[in-house]
CSV table of C-alpha atoms in Angstrom, one decimal:
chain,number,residue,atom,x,y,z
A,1,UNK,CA,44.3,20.0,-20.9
A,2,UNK,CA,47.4,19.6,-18.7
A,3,UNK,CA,46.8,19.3,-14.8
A,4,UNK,CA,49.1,20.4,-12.3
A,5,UNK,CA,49.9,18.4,-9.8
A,6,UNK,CA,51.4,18.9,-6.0
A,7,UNK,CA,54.9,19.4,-6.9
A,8,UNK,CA,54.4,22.3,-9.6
A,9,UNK,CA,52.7,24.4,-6.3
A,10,UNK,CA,55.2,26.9,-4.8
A,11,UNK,CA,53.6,27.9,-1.7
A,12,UNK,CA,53.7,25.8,1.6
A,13,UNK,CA,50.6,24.5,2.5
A,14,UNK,CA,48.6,21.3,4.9
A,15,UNK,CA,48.4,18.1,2.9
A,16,UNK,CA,45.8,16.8,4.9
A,17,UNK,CA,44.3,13.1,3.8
A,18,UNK,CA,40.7,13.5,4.7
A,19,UNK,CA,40.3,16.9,2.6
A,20,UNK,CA,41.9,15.2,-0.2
A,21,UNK,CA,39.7,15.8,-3.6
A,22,UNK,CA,40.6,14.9,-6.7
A,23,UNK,CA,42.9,17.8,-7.8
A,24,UNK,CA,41.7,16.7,-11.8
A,25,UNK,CA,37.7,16.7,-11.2
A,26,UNK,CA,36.5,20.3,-12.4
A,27,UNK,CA,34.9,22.2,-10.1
A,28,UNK,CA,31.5,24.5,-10.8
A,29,UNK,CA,32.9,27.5,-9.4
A,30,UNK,CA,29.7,27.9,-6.8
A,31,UNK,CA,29.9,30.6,-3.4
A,32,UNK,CA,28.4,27.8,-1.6
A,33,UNK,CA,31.6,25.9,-2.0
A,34,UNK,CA,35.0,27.8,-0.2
A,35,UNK,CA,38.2,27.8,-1.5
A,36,UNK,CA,40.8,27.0,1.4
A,37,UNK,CA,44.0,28.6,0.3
A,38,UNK,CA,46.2,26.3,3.0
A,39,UNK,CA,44.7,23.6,1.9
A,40,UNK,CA,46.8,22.2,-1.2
A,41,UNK,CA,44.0,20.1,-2.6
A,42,UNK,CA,41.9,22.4,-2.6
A,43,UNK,CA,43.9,24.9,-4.7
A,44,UNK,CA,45.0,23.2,-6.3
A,45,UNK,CA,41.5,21.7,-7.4
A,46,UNK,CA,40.7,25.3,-7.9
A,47,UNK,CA,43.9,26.7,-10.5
A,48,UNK,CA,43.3,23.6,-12.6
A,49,UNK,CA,39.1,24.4,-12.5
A,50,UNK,CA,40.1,27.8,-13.2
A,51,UNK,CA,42.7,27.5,-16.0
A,52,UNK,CA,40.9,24.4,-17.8
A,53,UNK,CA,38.0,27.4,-17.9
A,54,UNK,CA,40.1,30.0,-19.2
A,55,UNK,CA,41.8,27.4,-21.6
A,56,UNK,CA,44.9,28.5,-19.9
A,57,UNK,CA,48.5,26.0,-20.1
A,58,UNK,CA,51.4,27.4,-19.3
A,59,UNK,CA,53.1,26.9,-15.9
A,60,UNK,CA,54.0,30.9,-15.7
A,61,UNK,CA,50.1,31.3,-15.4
A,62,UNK,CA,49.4,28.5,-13.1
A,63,UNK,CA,51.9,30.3,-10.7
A,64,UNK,CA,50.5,33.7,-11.1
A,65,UNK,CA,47.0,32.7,-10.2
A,66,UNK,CA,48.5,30.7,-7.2
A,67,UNK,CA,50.5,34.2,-6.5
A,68,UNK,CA,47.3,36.1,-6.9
A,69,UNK,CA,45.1,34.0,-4.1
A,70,UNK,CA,47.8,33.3,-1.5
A,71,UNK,CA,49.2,36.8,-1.2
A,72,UNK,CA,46.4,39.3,-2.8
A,73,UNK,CA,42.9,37.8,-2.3
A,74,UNK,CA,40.9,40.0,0.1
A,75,UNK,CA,39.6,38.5,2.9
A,76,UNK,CA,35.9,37.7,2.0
A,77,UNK,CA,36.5,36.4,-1.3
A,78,UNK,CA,36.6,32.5,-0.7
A,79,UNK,CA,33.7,31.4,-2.3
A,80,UNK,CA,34.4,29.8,-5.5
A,81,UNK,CA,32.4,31.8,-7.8
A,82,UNK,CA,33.5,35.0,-5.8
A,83,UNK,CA,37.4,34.1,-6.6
A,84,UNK,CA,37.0,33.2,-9.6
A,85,UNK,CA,35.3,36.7,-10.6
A,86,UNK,CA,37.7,38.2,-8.6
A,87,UNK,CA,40.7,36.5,-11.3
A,88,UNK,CA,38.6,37.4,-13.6
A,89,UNK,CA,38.3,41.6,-12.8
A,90,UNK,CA,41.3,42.1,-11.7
A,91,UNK,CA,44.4,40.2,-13.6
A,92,UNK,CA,44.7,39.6,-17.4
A,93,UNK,CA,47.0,36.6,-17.4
């Protein structure tokens, strides 16, 4: 499984140092657990969680997902599992 890293994002976002995670550590896609979309760790931790779940590779794909939950997902949907269902109902990537 290939991870993306910081420099393959395309949207501007807050690098801050003390929400850092570990952007390759999979993630169990729980509601209790929200997704901040400015923060880069975080969604980054998130696309790679989502695509090494979906067996997904490709670059393309990495960016559509980050496309889909910077400028589509509906406010409400931050919890984990509720993004990734989301992903799930409404794109076929």
């Amino acid at each position: 499984m290939r991870y993306f890293e910081k420099s393959d994002l395309k949207y501007s976002y807050t690098w801050d140092e003390s929400k850092n995670v570990d952007y390759t550590k999979k993630i169990r896609f729980y509601d209790t657990y929200s997704l901040d979309t400015d923060n880069g760790y975080a969604v980054l931790q998130f696309i790679n969680s989502y695509m090494n779940l979906k067996n997904y590779s490709m670059i393309s794909t990495f960016h559509k997902i980050e496309k889909a939950i910077k400028e589509d997902l509906p406010n409400g949907k931050n919890g984990h599992n509720k993004v990734k269902r989301w992903l799930n109902e409404n794109y076929f990537f």
